PDB file of C-alpha atoms in Angstrom:
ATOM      1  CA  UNK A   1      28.734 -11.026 -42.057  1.00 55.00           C
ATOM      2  CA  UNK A   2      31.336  -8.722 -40.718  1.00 63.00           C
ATOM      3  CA  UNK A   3      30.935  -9.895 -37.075  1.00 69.00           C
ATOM      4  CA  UNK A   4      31.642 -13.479 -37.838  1.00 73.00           C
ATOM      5  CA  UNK A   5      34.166 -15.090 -35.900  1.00 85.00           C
ATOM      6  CA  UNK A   6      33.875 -18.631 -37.193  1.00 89.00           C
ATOM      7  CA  UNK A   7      34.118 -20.741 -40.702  1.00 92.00           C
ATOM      8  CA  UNK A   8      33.624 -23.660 -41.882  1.00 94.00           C
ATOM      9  CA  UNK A   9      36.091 -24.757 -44.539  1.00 96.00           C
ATOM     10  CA  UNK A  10      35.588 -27.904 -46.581  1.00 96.00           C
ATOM     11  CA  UNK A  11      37.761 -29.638 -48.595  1.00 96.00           C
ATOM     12  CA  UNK A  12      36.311 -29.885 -52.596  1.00 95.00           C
ATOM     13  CA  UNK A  13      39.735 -30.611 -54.658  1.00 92.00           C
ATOM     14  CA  UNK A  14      42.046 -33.543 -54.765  1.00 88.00           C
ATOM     15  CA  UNK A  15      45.908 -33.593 -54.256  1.00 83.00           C
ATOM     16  CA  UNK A  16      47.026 -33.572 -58.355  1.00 88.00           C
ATOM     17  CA  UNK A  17      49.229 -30.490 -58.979  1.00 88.00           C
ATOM     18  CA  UNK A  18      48.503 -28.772 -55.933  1.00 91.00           C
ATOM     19  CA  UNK A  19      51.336 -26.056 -55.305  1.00 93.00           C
ATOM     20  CA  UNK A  20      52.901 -26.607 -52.361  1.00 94.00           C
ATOM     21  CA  UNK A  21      51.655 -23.320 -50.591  1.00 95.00           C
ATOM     22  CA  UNK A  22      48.298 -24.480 -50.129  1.00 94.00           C
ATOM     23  CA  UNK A  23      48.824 -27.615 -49.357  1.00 94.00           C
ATOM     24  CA  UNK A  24      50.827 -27.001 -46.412  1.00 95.00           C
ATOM     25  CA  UNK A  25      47.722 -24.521 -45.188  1.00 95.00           C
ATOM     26  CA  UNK A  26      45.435 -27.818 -45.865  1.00 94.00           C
ATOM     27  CA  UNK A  27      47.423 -29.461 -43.668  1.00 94.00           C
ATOM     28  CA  UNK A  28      47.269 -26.395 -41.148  1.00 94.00           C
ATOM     29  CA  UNK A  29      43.675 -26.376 -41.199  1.00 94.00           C
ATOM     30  CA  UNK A  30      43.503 -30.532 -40.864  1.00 92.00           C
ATOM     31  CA  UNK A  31      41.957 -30.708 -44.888  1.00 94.00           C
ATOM     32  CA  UNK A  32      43.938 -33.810 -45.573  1.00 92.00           C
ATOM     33  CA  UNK A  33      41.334 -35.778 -47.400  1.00 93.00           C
ATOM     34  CA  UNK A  34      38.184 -34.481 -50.036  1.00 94.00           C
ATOM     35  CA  UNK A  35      35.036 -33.342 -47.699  1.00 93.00           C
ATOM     36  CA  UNK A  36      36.873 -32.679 -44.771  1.00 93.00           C
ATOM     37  CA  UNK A  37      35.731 -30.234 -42.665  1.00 92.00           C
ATOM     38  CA  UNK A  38      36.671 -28.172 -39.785  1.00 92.00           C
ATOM     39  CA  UNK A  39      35.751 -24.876 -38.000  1.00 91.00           C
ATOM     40  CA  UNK A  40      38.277 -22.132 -38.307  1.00 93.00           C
ATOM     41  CA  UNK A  41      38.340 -19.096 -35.903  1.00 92.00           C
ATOM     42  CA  UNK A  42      38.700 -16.499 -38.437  1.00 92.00           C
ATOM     43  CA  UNK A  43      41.574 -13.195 -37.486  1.00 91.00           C
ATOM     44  CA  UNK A  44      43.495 -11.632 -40.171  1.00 92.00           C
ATOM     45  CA  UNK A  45      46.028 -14.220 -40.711  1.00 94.00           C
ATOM     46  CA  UNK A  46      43.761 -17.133 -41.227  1.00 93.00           C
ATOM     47  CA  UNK A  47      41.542 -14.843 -43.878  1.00 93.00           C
ATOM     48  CA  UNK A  48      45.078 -14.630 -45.989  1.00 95.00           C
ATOM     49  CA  UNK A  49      45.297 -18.456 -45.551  1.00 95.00           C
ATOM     50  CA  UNK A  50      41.847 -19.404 -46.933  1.00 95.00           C
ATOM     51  CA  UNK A  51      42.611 -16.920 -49.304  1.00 95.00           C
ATOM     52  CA  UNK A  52      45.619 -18.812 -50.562  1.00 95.00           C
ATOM     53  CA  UNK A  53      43.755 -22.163 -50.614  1.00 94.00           C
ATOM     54  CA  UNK A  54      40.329 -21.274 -51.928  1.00 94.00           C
ATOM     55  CA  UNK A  55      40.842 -22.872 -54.930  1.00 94.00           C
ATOM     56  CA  UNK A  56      40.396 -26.292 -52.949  1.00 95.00           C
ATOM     57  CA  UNK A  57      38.624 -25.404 -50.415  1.00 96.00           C
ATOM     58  CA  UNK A  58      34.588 -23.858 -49.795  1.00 96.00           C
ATOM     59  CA  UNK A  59      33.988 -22.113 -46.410  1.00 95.00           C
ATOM     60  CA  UNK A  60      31.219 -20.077 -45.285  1.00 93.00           C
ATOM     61  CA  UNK A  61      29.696 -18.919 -41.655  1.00 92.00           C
ATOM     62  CA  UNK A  62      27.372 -21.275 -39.562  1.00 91.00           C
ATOM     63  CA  UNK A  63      24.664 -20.577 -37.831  1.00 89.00           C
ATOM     64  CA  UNK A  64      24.182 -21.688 -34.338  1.00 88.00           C
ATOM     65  CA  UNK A  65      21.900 -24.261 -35.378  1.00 91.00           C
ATOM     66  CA  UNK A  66      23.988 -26.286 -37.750  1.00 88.00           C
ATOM     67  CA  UNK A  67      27.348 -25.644 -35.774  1.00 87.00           C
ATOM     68  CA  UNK A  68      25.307 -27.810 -32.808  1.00 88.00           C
ATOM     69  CA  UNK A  69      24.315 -30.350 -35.219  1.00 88.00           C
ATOM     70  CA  UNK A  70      27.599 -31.194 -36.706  1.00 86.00           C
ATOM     71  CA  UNK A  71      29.195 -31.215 -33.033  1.00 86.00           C
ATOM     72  CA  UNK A  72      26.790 -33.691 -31.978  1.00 86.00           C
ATOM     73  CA  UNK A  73      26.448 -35.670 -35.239  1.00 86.00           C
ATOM     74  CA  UNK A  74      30.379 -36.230 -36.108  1.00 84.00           C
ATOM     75  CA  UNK A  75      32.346 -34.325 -32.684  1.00 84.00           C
ATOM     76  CA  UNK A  76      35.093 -35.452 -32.236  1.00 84.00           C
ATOM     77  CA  UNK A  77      38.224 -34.323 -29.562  1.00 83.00           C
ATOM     78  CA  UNK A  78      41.757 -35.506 -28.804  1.00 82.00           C
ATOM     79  CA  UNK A  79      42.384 -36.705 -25.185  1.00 82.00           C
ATOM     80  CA  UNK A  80      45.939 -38.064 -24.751  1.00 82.00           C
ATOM     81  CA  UNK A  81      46.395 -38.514 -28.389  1.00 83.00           C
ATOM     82  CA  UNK A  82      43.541 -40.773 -28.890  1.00 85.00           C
ATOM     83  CA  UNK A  83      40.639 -39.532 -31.355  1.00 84.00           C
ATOM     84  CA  UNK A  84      37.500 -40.026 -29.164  1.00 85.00           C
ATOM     85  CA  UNK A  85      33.711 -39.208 -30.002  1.00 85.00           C
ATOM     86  CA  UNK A  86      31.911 -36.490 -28.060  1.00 83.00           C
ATOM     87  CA  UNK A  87      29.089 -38.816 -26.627  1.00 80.00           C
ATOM     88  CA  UNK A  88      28.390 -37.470 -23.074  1.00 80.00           C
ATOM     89  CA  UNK A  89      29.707 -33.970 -20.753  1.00 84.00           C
ATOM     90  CA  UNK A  90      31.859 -36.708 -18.406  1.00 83.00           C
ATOM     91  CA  UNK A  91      34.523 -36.720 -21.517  1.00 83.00           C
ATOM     92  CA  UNK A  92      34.156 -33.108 -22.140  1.00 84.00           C
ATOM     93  CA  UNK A  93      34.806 -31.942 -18.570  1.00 83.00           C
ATOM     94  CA  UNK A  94      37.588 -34.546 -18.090  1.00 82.00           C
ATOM     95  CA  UNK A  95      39.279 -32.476 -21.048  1.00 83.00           C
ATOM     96  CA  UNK A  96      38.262 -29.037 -21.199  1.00 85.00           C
ATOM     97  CA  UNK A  97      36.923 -28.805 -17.207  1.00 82.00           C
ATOM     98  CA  UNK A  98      39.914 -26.005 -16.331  1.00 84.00           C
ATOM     99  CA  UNK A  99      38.757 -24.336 -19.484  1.00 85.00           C
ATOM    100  CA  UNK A 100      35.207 -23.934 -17.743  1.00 85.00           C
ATOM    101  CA  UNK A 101      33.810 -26.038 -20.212  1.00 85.00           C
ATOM    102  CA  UNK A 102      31.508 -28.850 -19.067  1.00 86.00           C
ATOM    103  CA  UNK A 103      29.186 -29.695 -21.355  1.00 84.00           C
ATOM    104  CA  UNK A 104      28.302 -29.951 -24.931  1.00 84.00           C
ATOM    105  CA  UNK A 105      26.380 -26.760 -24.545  1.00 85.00           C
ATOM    106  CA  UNK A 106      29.552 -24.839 -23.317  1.00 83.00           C
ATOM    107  CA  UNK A 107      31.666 -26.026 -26.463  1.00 81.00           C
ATOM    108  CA  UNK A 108      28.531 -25.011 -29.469  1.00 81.00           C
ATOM    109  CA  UNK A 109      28.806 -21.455 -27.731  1.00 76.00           C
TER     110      UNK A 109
END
């Protein structure tokens, strides 16, 4: 759709003979391993980048209801360098509280 703001890129392709180009935009996009995934806010500059890896990688748009299924199936956020699941809104607002985000509700939208 033309109004889509957000991807989801997965990883589909090993490491063998990858050019070096798109594997430094894996890395950008945090694809370091097959099937990982990640959202990607899509602008002009990150279109050219999927566009260089795509390849490697599959990405399409999600809907609202599989975006809030993969956030609370497999979220997961960075608080003081430590990897740490997104079980309740206490975590969430400790983090992302000055961002007006406070719950898990907040972050799908």
């Amino acid at each position: 759709p033309p109004e889509a703001k957000l991807a989801f890129v997965v990883r589909i392709r090993g490491i063998n003979g990858i050019h070096p180009r798109p594997r430094k935009v894996m890395q950008l996009f945090r694809l370091r391993q097959i099937n990982n995934g990640t959202f990607i806010r899509l602008n002009k500059a990150t279109i050219h980048m999927l566009r260089i890896c795509e390849p490697y990688v599959t990405w399409g748009f999600p809907n609202l209801k599989s975006v809030r299924e993969m956030i609370y199936k497999r979220g997961f956020g960075k608080i003081d360098g430590q990897r740490v699941a997104l079980t309740n809104n206490a975590v969430i607002e400790q983090a992302l509280g000055k961002f007006n985000i406070i719950c898990m509700e907040d972050l799908i939208h």
